[in-house]
Amino acid sequence: MQKDNIMRDDIIKKTENLHHPNEKLVKTHCSYCGMQCGMNLRVDTTKNEIIGVEPRYDWPVTLGKLCPKGVTAYQQTNHDDRLLKPLIRDDASLKGTKEGFREASWDEAYDLIAKKFTEMQAEYGKDTLSVFSGVSMTNEKCYLTGKFARVALGTRYIDYNGRFCMSSAAGGFLRTFGVDRGSTIPWTDIDETDCLFIAGSNTAECHPTSMFRIWNVLERGGYIIVVDPRETPLARRADVHLDLKPGTDLALANGILNLLIQNGHADDDFVANHTNGFEETKELVKEFTPEHTSMLTGVAPEKIIKAAEIYGKAPNAIVMFARGIEQQEKGVDNVSAYTNMALVTGKIGRPHSGVATFTGQGNGQGGREHGQKSDLLPGYRSIYNPKHVEEVSKVWGIEPEEMPKAGVSAFEMFELMEEKTIRGLYLICSNPAVSAPDLNYVRKAMKDLDFMVCADFYLSESAEYADVVLPAVTWAEDEGTTTNLEGRIIKINQAQEPIGESKPDWQIQVELAERLGKGKHFSHLKTARDVADEFRLASKGGDADYYGATWDKIDKQDGVFWPCKDEDDEGTPYMFLDKKFYHPDGRAKIFALPYRPPAEEPCEKYPIRMTNGRVVYHYLSGNQTRRIKFLNDMAPEPYVEVHPELAKQYDIEHDEKVRLFTRRGRAIYKVKVTEIIRKDTVFVPYHYGHDESINLLTIAALDPISKMPEYKACAAQIEKINTKDGALK
Ligand code: SF4
């Protein structure tokens, strides 16, 4: 270990010496996924301009690795598409298009927003306004957005795009452990484990810089079990690939748990002393024999038996999962069901064993902890808890009675827009016109709003529905913290001043709050560090306590794992080492979860299972990555993956265009004939906008707890549309 450090220091020194005197390196992290890979942005100091990037070998999580998105992330900042001035739309009939905007001053934009918001609230009440935000922002911005909604606008309706991403993991962890931290261990523990059980994660494309650690498990003689309807690069090399039908995870997890118990792999002491719910669960899973589980999931019984044997016998094992299991109408149950495996075998609460989710968005962890969710306040406090409301009200300088009540989840806000309960929207750092399910419904709801503001650094598909667009900054033009997929709080540093007239979201919200007559609660926030100081204070004493995570400590320690309660606290890399879970009795909950099928099963009219996911070149709705030339050249359009047998059945060929449709919508895609997909399932990448968006077809069946839509499973049909000469019918 000592030798490694000497080598690291040496390499860093050499790297620094290679730079031109007019160039400086700004230590920061990638703007995209939850890996938050370490990088140095290269800045031309003569122009104060970012000119490139290099990986940071000294960042312990990814040790100098960057994926194609990370290598090109810096190209967002000075991109030709950047919004440089506020835009105002004078002609509402052009909503839903890029047309009809004119440039305006900040004063004019603020005046218009303040006037419209004030008038609307006077006529329809405070809750006629809503805030829809995102978690690709810093913790400080996420925190302030919650305060902006509840104090400056005084509305209950705030929610965020984590409902489309991480909310099932959050809901599952919360009810199982009593606390929601996405990983119970640091990522470096993958290096020491004996077995990885990875469900619903195309890790090689979605979190590629985890792969060197994952492959090392195999190199060391360890085991990898993968659950996925597709033979992803990870599944291809796995010891066992459990190729289930989309939406049947609950049956698979119950089947494996049954075998773990029947074959003597339960840790009786751990179960007796640190958990509740075992006996009931043991009874419930008995019916999930390998044969019954196979019938429900489509996975061969021998594979299920082998997977249970490997996981059960492994001295240390980590259960990992991602959106494949979480973006379902039973996403929370899936998370709890797979987590049951770790609890029953006692493979949690110790190094090299545990449970982790691959967080999708850059700050998917921190962004959900500090008040953007409809029912949460900073520090993971509950808006239903009067003591929590009082604590936060004190920091915000309001009376507890002034705190708005809980609102509704992201998709439910669109339902309230449709019925005109909500008439105004302030949209930040999110692109629901691409990323929400059942898009025909959602786009109409946005189009019918009386007034909509969008803050973004590009004119996204969602900004096309706005009346006012405010130019925000990219991550490299501001500073603050994010929390990566381990629960490690890290520092994002400013590499360049904001271009044009763009401003950071926190500054926009402070200035807007002043226009709305709420300056006394916001005007003291002059810098991002001011927001950070207030944010740390607001989190103090909550489960997600960031108070001790000062920027200096983050710098010194290569990040700080929460909870971190005070200045002497170094943070908490390992959760539950003392076997104390966060429920009042200190025990974790093992859940007995009966199987239920996807909300929409295949039928005669829609006989095919449809699922979707990412490709390595794009991030989320593609608003950023589709503008980066290299990334767009590599993945310029969506496609539908079809198994050769299904292609034969429909008489369709590779590269032929087909119409894919569901009960909700239709879209035309080029066919990619491939054996990596199940014969009964098709797959489409979800990063594309307008008519190419797969979310025109997806279903908004919501998980009852997390309110996560069932993106990953619905019933579809294919229509052949090409004539022999290639012309569309
Ligand atoms: Fe790392 Fe994710 Fe950025 Fe790729 S997109 S460089 S994996 S943070």
XYZ file of C-alpha atoms and ligand atoms in Angstrom:
737
model
C 0.000 0.000 0.000
C 2.863 2.341 0.889
C 4.547 1.596 -2.427
C 1.337 2.369 -4.292
C 1.108 5.757 -2.645
C 4.680 6.624 -3.560
C 3.970 5.658 -7.168
C 0.767 7.675 -7.195
C 2.499 10.785 -5.879
C 5.293 10.350 -8.389
C 2.931 10.044 -11.333
C 0.913 13.057 -10.240
C 4.079 15.142 -9.974
C 5.228 14.092 -13.424
C 1.815 14.841 -14.884
C 1.782 18.306 -13.387
C 5.164 19.074 -14.891
C 3.922 18.282 -18.377
C 1.653 21.285 -18.486
C 2.241 24.584 -20.223
C 2.892 27.529 -17.892
C -0.295 29.177 -19.139
C -2.335 26.154 -18.207
C -3.727 25.182 -14.827
C -5.385 22.012 -13.633
C -8.595 22.205 -11.637
C -9.258 19.148 -9.531
C -12.895 18.079 -9.825
C -15.216 15.206 -10.781
C -17.182 14.175 -13.855
C -20.579 15.810 -14.274
C -22.484 12.699 -15.229
C -23.144 9.405 -13.412
C -22.962 8.382 -9.764
C -19.377 7.152 -10.124
C -18.312 10.814 -10.065
C -14.904 9.895 -11.489
C -12.026 12.121 -10.516
C -10.711 14.401 -13.232
C -8.584 17.492 -13.706
C -10.012 20.116 -16.004
C -7.311 21.800 -18.048
C -7.782 25.566 -18.125
C -6.037 28.078 -20.396
C -5.296 30.835 -17.910
C -4.774 33.450 -20.628
C -8.393 33.040 -21.732
C -9.896 31.660 -18.505
C -11.267 28.832 -20.622
C -11.510 25.068 -20.195
C -9.557 23.407 -22.982
C -9.427 19.777 -21.988
C -9.413 17.080 -19.354
C -7.195 14.472 -17.842
C -8.113 11.666 -15.474
C -7.089 11.871 -11.829
C -5.002 8.885 -10.880
C -5.064 10.038 -7.276
C -8.835 9.615 -6.986
C -9.174 6.390 -4.963
C -12.503 5.204 -6.360
C -11.632 5.103 -10.051
C -7.819 5.452 -10.107
C -7.562 7.452 -13.306
C -10.362 5.815 -15.265
C -12.803 7.857 -17.371
C -15.416 6.602 -19.825
C -16.175 8.259 -23.203
C -18.665 10.605 -21.566
C -16.185 11.688 -18.929
C -13.424 12.307 -21.462
C -15.665 14.681 -23.407
C -17.702 16.191 -20.528
C -15.668 19.410 -20.614
C -16.985 20.118 -24.122
C -20.376 21.028 -22.654
C -19.198 24.271 -21.130
C -18.181 26.329 -24.144
C -20.524 24.559 -26.547
C -22.211 26.610 -29.298
C -25.640 25.550 -28.019
C -25.173 27.210 -24.622
C -27.915 29.603 -23.582
C -26.249 32.960 -22.952
C -29.213 35.182 -22.130
C -32.726 34.676 -20.730
C -35.373 33.845 -23.328
C -39.019 34.922 -23.258
C -41.729 33.428 -25.425
C -44.282 35.962 -26.625
C -46.440 33.568 -28.641
C -47.901 30.771 -26.515
C -49.189 28.957 -29.607
C -45.596 27.943 -30.364
C -45.188 26.065 -27.084
C -43.645 22.673 -27.586
C -41.286 23.926 -30.284
C -37.924 25.686 -30.349
C -39.579 28.658 -32.062
C -41.028 31.871 -30.731
C -38.412 32.889 -28.166
C -36.682 36.251 -27.982
C -33.706 37.250 -25.883
C -34.390 39.328 -22.793
C -32.537 40.857 -19.875
C -32.462 39.169 -16.487
C -34.513 42.057 -15.089
C -37.259 41.568 -17.654
C -37.286 37.814 -17.111
C -37.371 38.111 -13.314
C -40.102 40.762 -13.461
C -42.249 38.605 -15.689
C -41.785 35.502 -13.541
C -42.490 37.380 -10.290
C -45.592 39.007 -11.809
C -47.013 35.768 -13.212
C -46.255 33.683 -10.130
C -47.759 36.334 -7.824
C -50.887 36.718 -9.937
C -51.397 32.978 -10.251
C -51.001 32.379 -6.539
C -53.389 35.256 -5.758
C -55.996 33.695 -8.019
C -55.510 29.968 -7.444
C -53.626 29.677 -4.146
C -49.998 29.000 -3.266
C -50.087 25.398 -4.420
C -50.899 26.303 -7.995
C -47.129 26.535 -8.531
C -44.804 23.557 -8.659
C -41.081 22.904 -8.780
C -39.657 19.948 -10.671
C -35.939 19.578 -10.144
C -33.046 17.229 -10.725
C -30.125 15.550 -9.038
C -27.340 16.334 -11.446
C -26.849 19.464 -9.348
C -24.645 19.989 -6.311
C -25.986 19.280 -2.833
C -26.053 22.997 -2.207
C -28.287 23.636 -5.228
C -30.531 20.682 -4.383
C -30.861 21.964 -0.820
C -31.649 25.503 -1.904
C -34.223 24.299 -4.436
C -36.215 22.695 -1.607
C -36.026 25.910 0.389
C -36.907 27.997 -2.683
C -40.062 25.962 -3.310
C -41.230 25.947 0.304
C -40.143 29.410 1.434
C -39.922 31.623 -1.665
C -42.901 30.112 -3.489
C -44.643 28.662 -0.444
C -45.876 25.658 -2.402
C -46.168 22.052 -1.292
C -45.561 20.823 -4.832
C -41.901 20.070 -5.220
C -40.493 16.822 -6.466
C -37.579 15.714 -8.607
C -36.329 13.387 -11.301
C -34.931 10.914 -8.778
C -38.480 9.523 -8.836
C -37.575 8.310 -12.304
C -34.170 7.015 -11.201
C -33.283 6.229 -7.582
C -36.487 6.376 -5.551
C -37.051 2.617 -5.380
C -33.552 2.011 -4.034
C -34.181 4.788 -1.525
C -37.547 3.339 -0.503
C -36.149 -0.183 -0.221
C -33.157 0.819 1.900
C -35.264 3.040 4.105
C -37.756 0.365 5.039
C -35.168 -2.432 5.264
C -32.378 -0.628 7.130
C -34.216 2.460 8.438
C -31.795 4.647 6.480
C -31.105 5.178 2.798
C -27.434 5.216 1.915
C -26.849 3.716 -1.526
C -23.878 1.597 -0.501
C -23.114 0.038 2.855
C -19.419 -0.212 1.948
C -16.776 1.803 0.060
C -16.351 0.838 -3.608
C -12.751 -0.285 -2.958
C -14.212 -3.228 -1.002
C -15.119 -4.821 -4.323
C -11.374 -5.580 -4.497
C -11.610 -7.884 -1.494
C -14.929 -9.649 -1.902
C -15.450 -13.225 -3.079
C -18.699 -12.837 -4.960
C -20.689 -10.122 -6.682
C -24.395 -10.668 -7.233
C -25.364 -7.937 -9.723
C -29.028 -7.516 -10.685
C -30.425 -5.195 -13.343
C -27.220 -3.315 -14.071
C -25.528 -3.054 -17.455
C -22.467 -1.914 -15.523
C -20.008 -1.994 -18.404
C -22.019 0.679 -20.224
C -23.676 2.568 -17.383
C -20.885 2.671 -14.765
C -17.894 1.587 -16.865
C -15.242 2.758 -14.458
C -16.413 0.153 -11.939
C -15.442 -2.602 -14.327
C -11.735 -2.862 -13.497
C -12.655 -3.745 -9.930
C -15.391 -6.136 -11.059
C -13.149 -7.979 -13.531
C -10.568 -8.275 -10.770
C -13.022 -10.359 -8.751
C -12.906 -12.930 -11.541
C -9.111 -12.653 -11.918
C -8.745 -13.416 -8.205
C -10.868 -16.555 -8.543
C -14.048 -14.964 -7.192
C -17.508 -15.264 -8.690
C -19.930 -13.018 -10.512
C -23.644 -13.697 -10.837
C -25.619 -11.425 -13.151
C -29.382 -10.974 -13.392
C -30.404 -9.370 -16.692
C -32.781 -10.105 -19.589
C -29.921 -9.171 -21.930
C -26.519 -10.746 -22.327
C -24.648 -7.566 -21.477
C -20.820 -7.455 -21.534
C -20.928 -8.193 -17.809
C -23.383 -11.076 -18.206
C -21.205 -12.599 -20.927
C -18.306 -13.114 -18.523
C -20.373 -13.985 -15.464
C -20.232 -17.397 -13.810
C -24.006 -17.472 -13.909
C -26.263 -15.341 -16.075
C -29.842 -15.376 -14.798
C -31.601 -14.230 -17.969
C -35.030 -13.515 -16.541
C -38.141 -12.099 -18.182
C -38.287 -8.336 -17.466
C -40.321 -7.580 -14.370
C -39.980 -10.976 -12.636
C -37.177 -10.170 -10.162
C -39.342 -10.680 -7.116
C -39.860 -14.336 -7.975
C -36.159 -14.822 -8.671
C -35.046 -13.200 -5.414
C -37.569 -15.293 -3.459
C -36.400 -18.452 -5.239
C -32.760 -17.809 -4.387
C -33.604 -16.906 -0.797
C -35.539 -20.150 -0.426
C -32.508 -22.154 -1.566
C -30.176 -20.197 0.739
C -32.389 -21.109 3.698
C -33.046 -24.723 2.651
C -29.359 -25.388 2.029
C -28.188 -24.119 5.402
C -26.658 -20.802 4.362
C -28.703 -18.683 6.795
C -26.671 -17.031 9.567
C -28.887 -17.977 12.495
C -27.128 -15.738 15.047
C -27.242 -12.687 12.819
C -30.871 -13.295 11.947
C -31.867 -13.820 15.593
C -29.967 -10.854 17.003
C -30.188 -8.214 14.304
C -33.283 -8.734 12.168
C -37.069 -9.036 12.247
C -39.346 -10.873 9.849
C -37.342 -14.028 9.135
C -39.885 -16.726 10.037
C -42.671 -15.165 7.997
C -40.348 -14.728 5.037
C -39.037 -18.273 5.318
C -42.605 -19.570 5.082
C -43.480 -17.359 2.147
C -40.481 -18.284 -0.004
C -40.999 -22.040 0.449
C -43.275 -22.158 -2.584
C -40.502 -20.653 -4.743
C -38.859 -23.930 -5.605
C -36.388 -23.798 -8.514
C -39.074 -25.214 -10.826
C -41.771 -22.746 -9.734
C -39.313 -19.846 -9.893
C -38.233 -20.972 -13.338
C -41.827 -21.065 -14.528
C -42.354 -17.454 -13.380
C -39.009 -15.989 -14.479
C -38.029 -18.038 -17.517
C -34.623 -18.807 -15.935
C -33.480 -22.447 -16.020
C -33.726 -24.163 -12.565
C -30.055 -25.288 -12.693
C -28.928 -21.670 -13.007
C -30.995 -20.611 -10.006
C -29.551 -23.471 -7.954
C -25.990 -22.618 -9.005
C -26.414 -18.923 -8.209
C -27.741 -19.682 -4.725
C -24.914 -22.111 -4.077
C -22.213 -19.633 -5.120
C -23.653 -16.736 -3.140
C -24.395 -18.949 -0.127
C -20.904 -20.454 0.041
C -18.980 -17.224 -0.588
C -17.296 -16.048 2.638
C -17.906 -12.454 1.539
C -20.363 -11.235 -1.057
C -21.876 -7.976 -2.229
C -25.395 -7.712 -3.638
C -25.536 -4.884 -6.173
C -28.398 -3.635 -8.290
C -29.560 -0.793 -10.496
C -32.485 0.509 -12.491
C -33.291 -2.877 -14.070
C -34.840 -4.008 -10.799
C -35.723 -0.589 -9.418
C -37.658 0.936 -12.319
C -40.601 -1.348 -11.832
C -44.017 -1.023 -10.297
C -42.586 -3.234 -7.517
C -39.132 -1.646 -7.460
C -39.094 -1.196 -3.679
C -40.104 -4.820 -3.148
C -37.353 -5.927 -5.530
C -34.758 -3.946 -3.574
C -35.944 -5.412 -0.278
C -36.139 -8.917 -1.764
C -32.546 -8.888 -3.040
C -31.411 -7.258 0.214
C -33.060 -10.148 2.094
C -30.271 -12.369 0.718
C -27.617 -10.318 2.525
C -29.587 -10.126 5.771
C -30.479 -13.817 5.958
C -26.871 -14.882 5.306
C -25.432 -12.155 7.562
C -23.352 -10.782 4.698
C -23.775 -7.185 5.717
C -22.449 -4.896 8.432
C -18.882 -6.009 7.837
C -16.116 -5.185 5.345
C -16.161 -6.802 1.893
C -19.822 -7.778 2.188
C -22.922 -5.679 1.866
C -25.493 -4.149 -0.451
C -25.068 -1.342 -2.987
C -26.974 0.320 -5.762
C -25.331 1.811 -8.833
C -26.602 5.384 -8.500
C -27.620 6.701 -11.894
C -27.348 10.459 -11.688
C -24.213 12.243 -10.554
C -25.714 13.411 -7.280
C -28.539 10.883 -7.142
C -27.596 10.134 -3.543
C -27.147 13.639 -2.096
C -29.915 15.111 -4.226
C -32.536 12.919 -2.590
C -31.475 13.593 0.976
C -31.905 17.316 1.396
C -35.394 18.410 0.566
C -36.239 18.079 -3.122
C -38.520 15.136 -2.512
C -42.159 15.969 -1.843
C -42.066 14.560 1.697
C -38.471 15.172 2.788
C -36.588 18.040 4.390
C -32.785 18.502 4.630
C -30.795 15.793 6.417
C -33.326 13.144 5.365
C -35.884 14.635 7.740
C -39.542 13.870 7.268
C -42.043 16.602 6.543
C -44.594 14.523 8.484
C -42.524 14.783 11.688
C -43.314 18.006 13.640
C -39.893 17.955 15.339
C -38.145 17.766 11.986
C -40.287 20.588 10.612
C -39.417 22.705 13.629
C -35.678 22.063 13.246
C -35.625 23.066 9.592
C -37.995 26.015 10.082
C -35.530 27.429 12.595
C -32.683 27.348 10.074
C -34.899 28.885 7.406
C -36.251 31.615 9.686
C -39.913 30.687 9.280
C -42.574 29.543 11.714
C -43.220 25.764 11.623
C -46.843 26.498 10.625
C -45.552 28.241 7.528
C -43.909 25.034 6.246
C -46.033 23.682 3.383
C -47.346 20.149 3.800
C -46.145 17.157 1.784
C -46.761 17.320 -1.939
C -46.967 14.501 -4.469
C -44.430 12.555 -6.529
C -43.008 13.630 -9.880
C -45.447 11.820 -12.157
C -48.375 12.700 -9.926
C -47.492 16.377 -10.385
C -48.140 15.951 -14.112
C -51.511 14.437 -13.242
C -52.285 17.537 -11.158
C -51.204 19.720 -14.085
C -53.565 17.822 -16.347
C -56.469 18.477 -13.961
C -55.382 22.140 -13.479
C -54.672 21.873 -9.746
C -51.151 22.876 -10.724
C -50.965 25.678 -13.311
C -47.371 26.826 -13.054
C -44.031 25.037 -13.162
C -40.443 25.997 -12.342
C -38.294 23.307 -13.981
C -34.627 22.963 -13.071
C -31.924 20.633 -14.319
C -34.281 18.036 -15.681
C -35.779 17.024 -19.000
C -39.090 15.260 -18.333
C -40.257 15.808 -21.932
C -37.865 12.929 -22.696
C -37.395 11.126 -19.390
C -40.923 10.851 -17.981
C -43.040 7.791 -18.832
C -46.120 7.933 -21.055
C -44.836 11.057 -22.785
C -47.890 11.896 -24.841
C -49.673 12.490 -21.544
C -46.781 14.361 -19.889
C -46.040 16.612 -22.868
C -49.694 17.637 -23.099
C -49.733 18.424 -19.366
C -46.689 20.687 -19.814
C -48.105 22.332 -22.916
C -51.365 23.159 -21.148
C -49.685 24.911 -18.200
C -50.587 28.576 -17.744
C -46.952 29.508 -17.184
C -43.700 27.584 -17.154
C -40.125 28.583 -16.375
C -37.163 26.401 -17.238
C -33.616 26.905 -15.976
C -31.091 24.989 -18.041
C -27.848 25.561 -19.886
C -29.246 24.221 -23.171
C -32.643 24.563 -24.833
C -33.750 21.052 -23.883
C -36.849 19.322 -25.226
C -38.580 20.371 -21.991
C -37.455 24.001 -22.342
C -39.440 24.018 -25.584
C -42.592 24.065 -23.440
C -41.455 27.031 -21.330
C -42.617 30.648 -21.355
C -39.319 31.810 -19.871
C -35.959 30.040 -20.157
C -33.204 31.062 -17.752
C -29.572 30.360 -18.716
C -27.951 28.278 -15.961
C -24.312 27.191 -15.786
C -22.587 23.867 -16.324
C -21.002 22.052 -13.412
C -17.566 23.415 -14.308
C -18.614 27.041 -13.842
C -19.623 26.700 -10.196
C -18.532 24.964 -7.022
C -20.152 22.821 -4.383
C -20.391 19.204 -3.296
C -21.980 16.066 -4.649
C -22.378 12.662 -3.010
C -21.239 9.735 -5.108
C -22.708 6.241 -5.274
C -20.793 5.167 -2.167
C -22.272 7.934 0.001
C -18.980 9.850 -0.181
C -19.336 13.638 -0.248
C -16.914 15.126 -2.769
C -16.015 18.596 -3.994
C -16.805 20.038 -7.409
C -14.509 22.964 -8.175
C -15.024 25.894 -10.486
C -12.758 25.808 -13.546
C -14.155 28.739 -15.482
C -16.335 31.801 -14.929
C -19.924 31.463 -16.236
C -20.134 32.252 -19.936
C -22.432 34.901 -21.411
C -25.000 36.008 -18.870
C -25.518 32.519 -17.431
C -25.819 32.155 -13.656
C -25.705 29.292 -11.159
C -29.122 28.008 -10.088
C -28.538 28.968 -6.458
C -27.951 32.585 -7.499
C -31.011 32.605 -9.743
C -33.143 31.328 -6.873
C -31.765 33.891 -4.417
C -32.456 36.744 -6.864
C -35.898 35.432 -7.715
C -36.747 35.017 -4.033
C -35.876 38.682 -3.540
C -38.269 39.624 -6.367
C -40.950 37.540 -4.700
C -40.552 39.471 -1.460
C -38.719 36.698 0.390
C -35.285 38.287 0.368
C -34.877 38.138 4.138
C -34.627 34.352 3.930
C -32.212 34.320 0.982
C -30.236 37.571 0.617
C -27.446 36.471 2.960
C -26.483 33.759 0.460
C -23.883 35.570 -1.643
C -21.670 32.627 -2.631
C -21.906 28.870 -3.095
C -19.959 28.512 0.159
C -22.620 30.550 1.976
C -25.209 28.084 0.706
C -22.950 25.191 1.740
C -22.640 26.512 5.295
C -26.395 26.894 5.674
C -26.965 23.510 4.075
C -24.586 21.729 6.478
C -26.382 23.364 9.378
C -29.797 22.363 8.025
C -28.657 18.732 7.757
C -27.208 18.703 11.298
C -28.842 16.079 13.473
C -30.636 14.351 10.586
C -29.907 10.774 9.488
C -28.013 12.193 6.505
C -25.901 14.477 8.657
C -23.381 16.491 6.603
C -22.518 19.011 9.290
C -18.951 17.785 9.789
C -18.247 17.482 6.053
C -16.501 20.807 5.567
C -14.959 21.570 2.194
C -11.497 21.494 3.796
C -12.088 18.024 5.224
C -13.432 16.762 1.916
C -10.265 17.990 0.228
C -7.960 16.527 2.834
C -9.604 13.092 3.029
C -10.490 12.473 -0.643
C -14.132 12.886 0.321
C -16.187 12.318 3.451
C -18.744 9.540 3.867
C -21.970 10.587 5.580
C -23.074 10.601 8.322
C -20.400 13.027 9.506
C -21.629 14.776 12.610
C -18.926 17.247 13.601
C -15.469 18.545 12.896
C -13.728 15.634 14.650
C -15.784 13.008 12.844
C -13.958 11.513 9.837
C -17.194 10.177 8.385
C -18.681 6.691 7.980
C -17.277 4.580 5.119
C -18.927 1.403 6.456
C -22.550 1.319 7.500
C -23.817 -0.928 10.303
C -20.401 -2.200 11.472
C -21.862 -2.158 14.986
C -24.807 -4.234 13.693
C -27.076 -1.363 14.650
C -29.635 -0.556 11.994
C -31.597 2.697 12.009
C -35.005 1.346 13.010
C -35.983 2.213 16.608
C -35.222 -1.351 17.802
C -31.852 -1.363 16.000
C -32.851 -4.316 13.806
C -33.084 -4.598 10.029
C -36.304 -5.873 8.486
C -36.499 -9.001 6.372
C -39.573 -8.671 4.189
C -41.935 -11.448 3.111
C -42.848 -10.348 -0.400
C -45.417 -12.265 -2.429
C -44.742 -12.335 -6.169
C -46.810 -10.186 -8.462
C -46.307 -9.918 -12.233
C -45.572 -6.699 -14.162
C -48.459 -4.239 -14.357
C -48.836 -5.016 -18.049
C -48.257 -8.569 -19.198
C -48.013 -9.590 -22.870
C -51.316 -10.484 -24.534
C -52.561 -11.356 -27.999
C -52.538 -7.752 -29.194
C -49.238 -6.820 -27.498
C -47.343 -10.107 -27.312
C -43.787 -8.829 -26.765
C -42.076 -7.702 -23.565
C -40.429 -4.291 -23.917
C -37.594 -2.919 -21.846
C -35.071 -0.070 -22.171
C -31.793 1.265 -20.818
C -28.606 3.164 -21.495
C -25.752 2.990 -23.967
C -22.234 3.942 -22.932
C -22.150 7.105 -25.067
C -25.156 8.876 -23.585
C -26.391 10.138 -20.251
C -30.062 10.164 -19.253
C -32.244 12.175 -21.656
C -29.215 12.957 -23.851
C -29.697 16.719 -23.470
C -25.957 17.052 -22.854
C -24.379 14.067 -24.576
C -26.321 14.265 -27.856
C -24.661 17.662 -28.371
C -21.121 16.294 -28.018
C -19.964 15.410 -31.522
C -17.926 12.322 -30.690
C -20.665 10.830 -28.530
C -23.364 11.611 -31.043
C -21.315 10.182 -33.912
C -20.932 6.960 -31.948
C -24.609 6.661 -31.021
C -26.605 9.008 -33.265
C -29.996 7.313 -33.095
C -32.008 4.792 -31.114
C -32.698 1.249 -32.316
C -34.720 -1.729 -31.232
C -32.883 -4.916 -30.305
C -34.703 -7.981 -31.626
C -33.685 -11.633 -31.241
C -33.125 -13.464 -34.593
C -36.077 -15.794 -33.914
C -38.415 -12.891 -33.209
C -37.090 -11.087 -36.307
C -37.861 -14.180 -38.379
C -41.345 -14.389 -36.912
C -42.042 -10.809 -38.006
C -40.134 -11.143 -41.292
C -37.851 -8.249 -40.432
C -34.163 -7.813 -41.075
C -31.210 -6.085 -39.473
C -31.277 -2.301 -40.154
C -34.865 -2.405 -41.400
C -37.170 0.207 -39.836
C -40.192 -1.000 -37.864
C -42.939 0.645 -35.895
C -42.929 -0.344 -32.236
C -46.116 0.380 -30.360
C -47.841 -0.060 -27.020
C -51.212 0.995 -25.613
C -49.795 4.502 -25.055
C -47.818 5.426 -28.114
C -45.681 4.468 -31.061
C -42.283 5.205 -32.545
C -40.211 4.073 -35.503
C -36.850 2.411 -34.877
C -34.150 0.721 -36.882
C -33.908 -2.990 -36.041
C -30.756 -4.413 -34.524
C -30.969 -8.186 -34.808
C -28.953 -9.658 -31.959
C -28.777 -12.764 -29.849
C -28.032 -10.804 -26.670
C -31.738 -10.236 -26.035
C -34.356 -12.772 -24.927
C -36.572 -14.173 -27.681
C -39.705 -12.694 -26.103
C -38.272 -9.222 -25.337
C -37.168 -6.086 -27.207
C -34.857 -3.352 -25.918
C -34.548 0.324 -26.915
C -32.022 2.892 -25.538
C -33.831 5.762 -23.838
C -31.613 8.794 -24.527
C -33.449 10.276 -27.495
C -35.979 13.061 -27.823
C -39.069 14.117 -29.735
C -40.492 11.304 -31.913
C -37.617 8.961 -31.092
C -38.250 8.756 -27.374
C -39.047 5.285 -26.074
C -40.988 6.934 -23.271
C -43.781 7.618 -25.732
C -44.426 3.900 -25.237
C -43.591 3.236 -21.569
C -46.204 2.812 -18.859
C -46.722 5.074 -15.842
C -47.709 2.262 -13.471
C -46.224 3.581 -10.214
C -44.625 1.692 -7.349
C -46.969 2.302 -4.385
C -44.084 3.359 -2.101
C -41.426 4.980 -4.277
C -43.830 6.194 -7.002
C -41.302 4.929 -9.530
C -42.879 4.254 -12.933
C -42.518 0.800 -14.421
C -40.094 1.836 -17.155
C -38.512 -1.558 -17.451
C -41.449 -3.735 -18.409
C -44.536 -3.342 -20.561
C -46.271 -5.119 -23.434
C -45.537 -4.075 -27.014
C -46.112 -5.017 -30.617
C -43.990 -4.648 -33.745
C -45.359 -3.547 -37.094
C -43.362 -4.087 -40.247
C -43.434 -0.850 -42.231
C -40.749 -1.203 -44.875
C -41.577 -2.219 -48.378
C -38.994 -4.357 -50.175
C -37.299 -1.311 -51.726
C -36.935 0.357 -48.300
C -39.566 3.073 -48.690
C -41.828 3.612 -45.722
C -45.401 2.424 -46.150
Fe -17.149 8.242 -14.682
Fe -19.767 8.104 -14.989
Fe -18.403 10.226 -15.873
Fe -18.162 7.909 -17.113
S -20.035 9.131 -16.947
S -16.498 9.274 -16.540
S -18.302 6.466 -15.421
S -18.682 9.609 -13.765
